[in-house]
PDB file of C-alpha atoms in Angstrom:
ATOM      1  CA  UNK A   1       4.605  -8.512  24.105  1.00  0.00           C
ATOM      2  CA  UNK A   2       0.754 -10.537  22.917  1.00  0.00           C
ATOM      3  CA  UNK A   3      -1.026 -11.267  20.142  1.00  0.00           C
ATOM      4  CA  UNK A   4      -3.449  -8.716  21.311  1.00  0.00           C
ATOM      5  CA  UNK A   5      -1.162  -5.929  21.416  1.00  0.00           C
ATOM      6  CA  UNK A   6       0.471  -6.768  18.397  1.00  0.00           C
ATOM      7  CA  UNK A   7      -2.605  -6.525  16.656  1.00  0.00           C
ATOM      8  CA  UNK A   8      -3.760  -3.113  17.775  1.00  0.00           C
ATOM      9  CA  UNK A   9      -0.493  -1.702  17.352  1.00  0.00           C
ATOM     10  CA  UNK A  10       0.202  -3.177  14.109  1.00  0.00           C
ATOM     11  CA  UNK A  11      -3.150  -4.109  12.162  1.00  0.00           C
ATOM     12  CA  UNK A  12      -3.828  -0.031  11.223  1.00  0.00           C
ATOM     13  CA  UNK A  13      -0.410  -0.073   9.293  1.00  0.00           C
ATOM     14  CA  UNK A  14      -0.868  -3.535   7.744  1.00  0.00           C
ATOM     15  CA  UNK A  15      -4.662  -2.691   6.417  1.00  0.00           C
ATOM     16  CA  UNK A  16      -3.075   0.571   4.815  1.00  0.00           C
ATOM     17  CA  UNK A  17      -0.497  -1.241   3.245  1.00  0.00           C
ATOM     18  CA  UNK A  18      -2.640  -4.119   2.131  1.00  0.00           C
ATOM     19  CA  UNK A  19      -4.919  -1.640   0.944  1.00  0.00           C
ATOM     20  CA  UNK A  20      -2.140   0.469  -1.554  1.00  0.00           C
ATOM     21  CA  UNK A  21      -1.346  -2.804  -2.411  1.00  0.00           C
ATOM     22  CA  UNK A  22      -4.746  -4.130  -3.693  1.00  0.00           C
ATOM     23  CA  UNK A  23      -7.386  -1.517  -4.131  1.00  0.00           C
ATOM     24  CA  UNK A  24      -9.698  -2.686  -2.264  1.00  0.00           C
ATOM     25  CA  UNK A  25     -11.183  -2.625   1.070  1.00  0.00           C
ATOM     26  CA  UNK A  26     -12.803  -5.708   1.577  1.00  0.00           C
ATOM     27  CA  UNK A  27      -9.737  -7.561   0.112  1.00  0.00           C
ATOM     28  CA  UNK A  28      -7.546  -5.587   2.369  1.00  0.00           C
ATOM     29  CA  UNK A  29      -9.364  -6.367   5.305  1.00  0.00           C
ATOM     30  CA  UNK A  30      -8.762 -10.163   4.279  1.00  0.00           C
ATOM     31  CA  UNK A  31      -5.095 -10.050   3.812  1.00  0.00           C
ATOM     32  CA  UNK A  32      -4.475  -8.064   7.405  1.00  0.00           C
ATOM     33  CA  UNK A  33      -6.345 -10.685   8.759  1.00  0.00           C
ATOM     34  CA  UNK A  34      -4.635 -13.225   6.987  1.00  0.00           C
ATOM     35  CA  UNK A  35      -1.319 -11.711   8.168  1.00  0.00           C
ATOM     36  CA  UNK A  36      -2.128 -11.966  11.376  1.00  0.00           C
ATOM     37  CA  UNK A  37      -3.409 -15.445  10.997  1.00  0.00           C
ATOM     38  CA  UNK A  38      -0.057 -16.399   9.777  1.00  0.00           C
ATOM     39  CA  UNK A  39       2.157 -14.120  11.851  1.00  0.00           C
ATOM     40  CA  UNK A  40       0.428 -16.401  14.992  1.00  0.00           C
ATOM     41  CA  UNK A  41       0.412 -19.647  13.673  1.00  0.00           C
ATOM     42  CA  UNK A  42       4.373 -19.290  12.296  1.00  0.00           C
ATOM     43  CA  UNK A  43       5.770 -19.918  15.719  1.00  0.00           C
ATOM     44  CA  UNK A  44       9.128 -18.987  14.873  1.00  0.00           C
ATOM     45  CA  UNK A  45      11.075 -15.739  16.425  1.00  0.00           C
ATOM     46  CA  UNK A  46      11.114 -12.867  14.009  1.00  0.00           C
ATOM     47  CA  UNK A  47      14.114 -12.731  11.804  1.00  0.00           C
ATOM     48  CA  UNK A  48      13.835  -9.562  10.169  1.00  0.00           C
ATOM     49  CA  UNK A  49      14.557  -6.133  11.102  1.00  0.00           C
ATOM     50  CA  UNK A  50      11.479  -5.102  13.007  1.00  0.00           C
ATOM     51  CA  UNK A  51       7.741  -6.609  13.744  1.00  0.00           C
ATOM     52  CA  UNK A  52       6.262  -4.361  11.281  1.00  0.00           C
ATOM     53  CA  UNK A  53       8.670  -5.271   8.076  1.00  0.00           C
ATOM     54  CA  UNK A  54       7.870  -8.482   9.493  1.00  0.00           C
ATOM     55  CA  UNK A  55       4.266  -8.338   8.761  1.00  0.00           C
ATOM     56  CA  UNK A  56       4.494  -6.285   5.564  1.00  0.00           C
ATOM     57  CA  UNK A  57       6.515  -9.032   3.790  1.00  0.00           C
ATOM     58  CA  UNK A  58       3.220 -11.902   5.286  1.00  0.00           C
ATOM     59  CA  UNK A  59       0.906  -8.978   3.699  1.00  0.00           C
ATOM     60  CA  UNK A  60       2.794  -8.729   0.820  1.00  0.00           C
ATOM     61  CA  UNK A  61       2.576 -12.613   0.059  1.00  0.00           C
ATOM     62  CA  UNK A  62      -0.436 -12.778   1.306  1.00  0.00           C
ATOM     63  CA  UNK A  63      -1.956 -10.552  -1.485  1.00  0.00           C
ATOM     64  CA  UNK A  64       0.424 -12.525  -4.125  1.00  0.00           C
ATOM     65  CA  UNK A  65      -1.389 -15.445  -2.908  1.00  0.00           C
ATOM     66  CA  UNK A  66      -4.673 -13.891  -3.468  1.00  0.00           C
ATOM     67  CA  UNK A  67      -4.146 -12.493  -6.590  1.00  0.00           C
ATOM     68  CA  UNK A  68      -3.087 -15.726  -7.991  1.00  0.00           C
ATOM     69  CA  UNK A  69      -6.370 -17.487  -6.454  1.00  0.00           C
ATOM     70  CA  UNK A  70      -8.178 -14.746  -8.368  1.00  0.00           C
ATOM     71  CA  UNK A  71      -7.434 -12.779 -11.280  1.00  0.00           C
ATOM     72  CA  UNK A  72     -10.361 -10.450 -11.139  1.00  0.00           C
ATOM     73  CA  UNK A  73      -9.940  -6.627  -9.824  1.00  0.00           C
ATOM     74  CA  UNK A  74     -12.788  -5.449  -7.897  1.00  0.00           C
ATOM     75  CA  UNK A  75     -13.385  -1.278  -7.672  1.00  0.00           C
ATOM     76  CA  UNK A  76     -12.479   0.959  -4.403  1.00  0.00           C
ATOM     77  CA  UNK A  77     -14.707   0.992  -1.448  1.00  0.00           C
ATOM     78  CA  UNK A  78     -16.439   4.242  -0.968  1.00  0.00           C
ATOM     79  CA  UNK A  79     -14.764   6.097   1.893  1.00  0.00           C
ATOM     80  CA  UNK A  80     -16.496   8.206   4.714  1.00  0.00           C
ATOM     81  CA  UNK A  81     -15.988  12.132   4.168  1.00  0.00           C
ATOM     82  CA  UNK A  82     -15.307  13.924   7.390  1.00  0.00           C
ATOM     83  CA  UNK A  83     -17.962  16.274   8.291  1.00  0.00           C
ATOM     84  CA  UNK A  84     -15.565  19.406   8.108  1.00  0.00           C
ATOM     85  CA  UNK A  85     -14.764  19.109   4.714  1.00  0.00           C
ATOM     86  CA  UNK A  86     -17.190  21.106   2.037  1.00  0.00           C
ATOM     87  CA  UNK A  87     -18.728  18.828  -0.622  1.00  0.00           C
ATOM     88  CA  UNK A  88     -16.985  20.320  -3.762  1.00  0.00           C
ATOM     89  CA  UNK A  89     -13.347  20.185  -1.235  1.00  0.00           C
ATOM     90  CA  UNK A  90     -14.177  16.391  -0.333  1.00  0.00           C
ATOM     91  CA  UNK A  91     -15.291  15.924  -4.152  1.00  0.00           C
ATOM     92  CA  UNK A  92     -12.063  16.719  -5.013  1.00  0.00           C
ATOM     93  CA  UNK A  93      -9.965  15.101  -2.636  1.00  0.00           C
ATOM     94  CA  UNK A  94     -12.476  11.889  -3.524  1.00  0.00           C
ATOM     95  CA  UNK A  95     -11.048  12.184  -7.200  1.00  0.00           C
ATOM     96  CA  UNK A  96      -7.795  12.806  -6.408  1.00  0.00           C
ATOM     97  CA  UNK A  97      -7.653   9.970  -4.013  1.00  0.00           C
ATOM     98  CA  UNK A  98      -8.965   7.929  -6.724  1.00  0.00           C
ATOM     99  CA  UNK A  99      -6.759   8.583  -9.077  1.00  0.00           C
ATOM    100  CA  UNK A 100      -3.677   8.092  -7.305  1.00  0.00           C
ATOM    101  CA  UNK A 101      -4.946   4.613  -6.559  1.00  0.00           C
ATOM    102  CA  UNK A 102      -5.388   3.444 -10.316  1.00  0.00           C
ATOM    103  CA  UNK A 103      -2.390   5.206 -10.892  1.00  0.00           C
ATOM    104  CA  UNK A 104      -0.672   3.196  -8.035  1.00  0.00           C
ATOM    105  CA  UNK A 105      -2.476  -0.007  -9.837  1.00  0.00           C
ATOM    106  CA  UNK A 106      -0.642   0.687 -13.014  1.00  0.00           C
ATOM    107  CA  UNK A 107       2.478   0.074 -11.165  1.00  0.00           C
ATOM    108  CA  UNK A 108       4.079  -3.214 -11.136  1.00  0.00           C
ATOM    109  CA  UNK A 109       3.661  -4.572  -7.455  1.00  0.00           C
ATOM    110  CA  UNK A 110       7.139  -4.700  -6.132  1.00  0.00           C
ATOM    111  CA  UNK A 111       7.083  -0.787  -6.849  1.00  0.00           C
ATOM    112  CA  UNK A 112       3.973  -0.285  -5.537  1.00  0.00           C
ATOM    113  CA  UNK A 113       5.397  -2.539  -2.405  1.00  0.00           C
ATOM    114  CA  UNK A 114       8.312  -0.258  -2.203  1.00  0.00           C
ATOM    115  CA  UNK A 115       7.042   2.963  -2.774  1.00  0.00           C
ATOM    116  CA  UNK A 116       4.417   2.305   0.206  1.00  0.00           C
ATOM    117  CA  UNK A 117       6.652   1.216   2.704  1.00  0.00           C
ATOM    118  CA  UNK A 118       8.918   4.094   1.814  1.00  0.00           C
ATOM    119  CA  UNK A 119       6.469   6.682   1.585  1.00  0.00           C
ATOM    120  CA  UNK A 120       3.301   6.029   3.610  1.00  0.00           C
ATOM    121  CA  UNK A 121       5.228   3.940   6.748  1.00  0.00           C
ATOM    122  CA  UNK A 122       8.199   5.719   6.504  1.00  0.00           C
ATOM    123  CA  UNK A 123      10.736   3.010   6.604  1.00  0.00           C
ATOM    124  CA  UNK A 124      13.826   3.287   6.186  1.00  0.00           C
ATOM    125  CA  UNK A 125      15.975   1.822   3.050  1.00  0.00           C
ATOM    126  CA  UNK A 126      17.732  -0.870   4.860  1.00  0.00           C
ATOM    127  CA  UNK A 127      14.259  -2.690   6.437  1.00  0.00           C
ATOM    128  CA  UNK A 128      12.633  -2.210   2.864  1.00  0.00           C
ATOM    129  CA  UNK A 129      15.445  -3.815   1.463  1.00  0.00           C
ATOM    130  CA  UNK A 130      15.658  -6.950   4.185  1.00  0.00           C
ATOM    131  CA  UNK A 131      11.880  -7.656   3.590  1.00  0.00           C
ATOM    132  CA  UNK A 132      12.257  -7.772  -0.161  1.00  0.00           C
ATOM    133  CA  UNK A 133      14.863  -9.470  -0.177  1.00  0.00           C
ATOM    134  CA  UNK A 134      16.990  -6.784  -2.486  1.00  0.00           C
ATOM    135  CA  UNK A 135      19.850  -4.856  -1.870  1.00  0.00           C
ATOM    136  CA  UNK A 136      19.551  -1.245  -0.280  1.00  0.00           C
ATOM    137  CA  UNK A 137      21.002   0.431  -3.569  1.00  0.00           C
ATOM    138  CA  UNK A 138      18.182  -1.477  -5.210  1.00  0.00           C
ATOM    139  CA  UNK A 139      15.626  -0.601  -2.713  1.00  0.00           C
ATOM    140  CA  UNK A 140      16.430   3.433  -3.181  1.00  0.00           C
ATOM    141  CA  UNK A 141      16.665   3.178  -6.751  1.00  0.00           C
ATOM    142  CA  UNK A 142      13.091   1.375  -7.077  1.00  0.00           C
ATOM    143  CA  UNK A 143      11.323   4.104  -4.730  1.00  0.00           C
ATOM    144  CA  UNK A 144      12.892   6.714  -6.886  1.00  0.00           C
ATOM    145  CA  UNK A 145      11.755   4.956  -9.867  1.00  0.00           C
ATOM    146  CA  UNK A 146       8.573   4.248  -8.972  1.00  0.00           C
ATOM    147  CA  UNK A 147       8.143   7.775  -7.433  1.00  0.00           C
ATOM    148  CA  UNK A 148       8.864   9.025 -11.204  1.00  0.00           C
ATOM    149  CA  UNK A 149       6.330   6.484 -12.957  1.00  0.00           C
ATOM    150  CA  UNK A 150       4.115   7.419 -10.385  1.00  0.00           C
ATOM    151  CA  UNK A 151       4.165  11.256 -11.737  1.00  0.00           C
ATOM    152  CA  UNK A 152       4.562  10.308 -15.420  1.00  0.00           C
ATOM    153  CA  UNK A 153       0.963   8.617 -14.754  1.00  0.00           C
ATOM    154  CA  UNK A 154      -0.449  11.336 -12.861  1.00  0.00           C
ATOM    155  CA  UNK A 155       0.710  14.386 -14.688  1.00  0.00           C
ATOM    156  CA  UNK A 156      -1.160  13.675 -18.267  1.00  0.00           C
ATOM    157  CA  UNK A 157      -4.507  13.856 -15.821  1.00  0.00           C
ATOM    158  CA  UNK A 158      -3.792  16.413 -14.137  1.00  0.00           C
ATOM    159  CA  UNK A 159      -2.812  18.777 -17.279  1.00  0.00           C
ATOM    160  CA  UNK A 160      -6.502  17.127 -18.190  1.00  0.00           C
ATOM    161  CA  UNK A 161      -8.237  18.030 -15.121  1.00  0.00           C
ATOM    162  CA  UNK A 162      -6.912  21.126 -15.021  1.00  0.00           C
ATOM    163  CA  UNK A 163      -7.258  21.864 -18.629  1.00  0.00           C
ATOM    164  CA  UNK A 164     -11.191  20.925 -18.194  1.00  0.00           C
ATOM    165  CA  UNK A 165     -11.416  23.205 -15.411  1.00  0.00           C
ATOM    166  CA  UNK A 166     -10.443  26.130 -17.239  1.00  0.00           C
ATOM    167  CA  UNK A 167     -12.973  25.606 -19.926  1.00  0.00           C
ATOM    168  CA  UNK A 168     -15.701  26.192 -17.370  1.00  0.00           C
TER     169      UNK A 168
END
């Protein structure tokens, strides 16, 4: 597969992964570009189970490099609303998405990585383990604990939202 084909096939998944890691659309674009630049410059055959896991490893490393260089956190970019969604439903979805992004940012970076690889990109545990250089069992445990921690963070927020809705 040539580079253009590789980019067209995997760039959306890499960008989504980067966006969930960093929570900033502009930074996710930078990470995505850097990922493909690094992959192009590597000049080595891919040794990971899949091209996707290889690109995720590069994206994660690019995120870590950006994080080291800049410790500031940027706010999430605006999301474009879908035309069919009503204003109220769109507002609820946007609030929920913002809350999930905020909760994700509370998780340690490795927990976000395993959770996103599994939940968003449906990567097998074996690929996650290889990408993060941990055992398959550790990958399964990390995914489980990250999900539990995310729910723990989200439940008080949901209860607060439900209580404020009932008081109206």
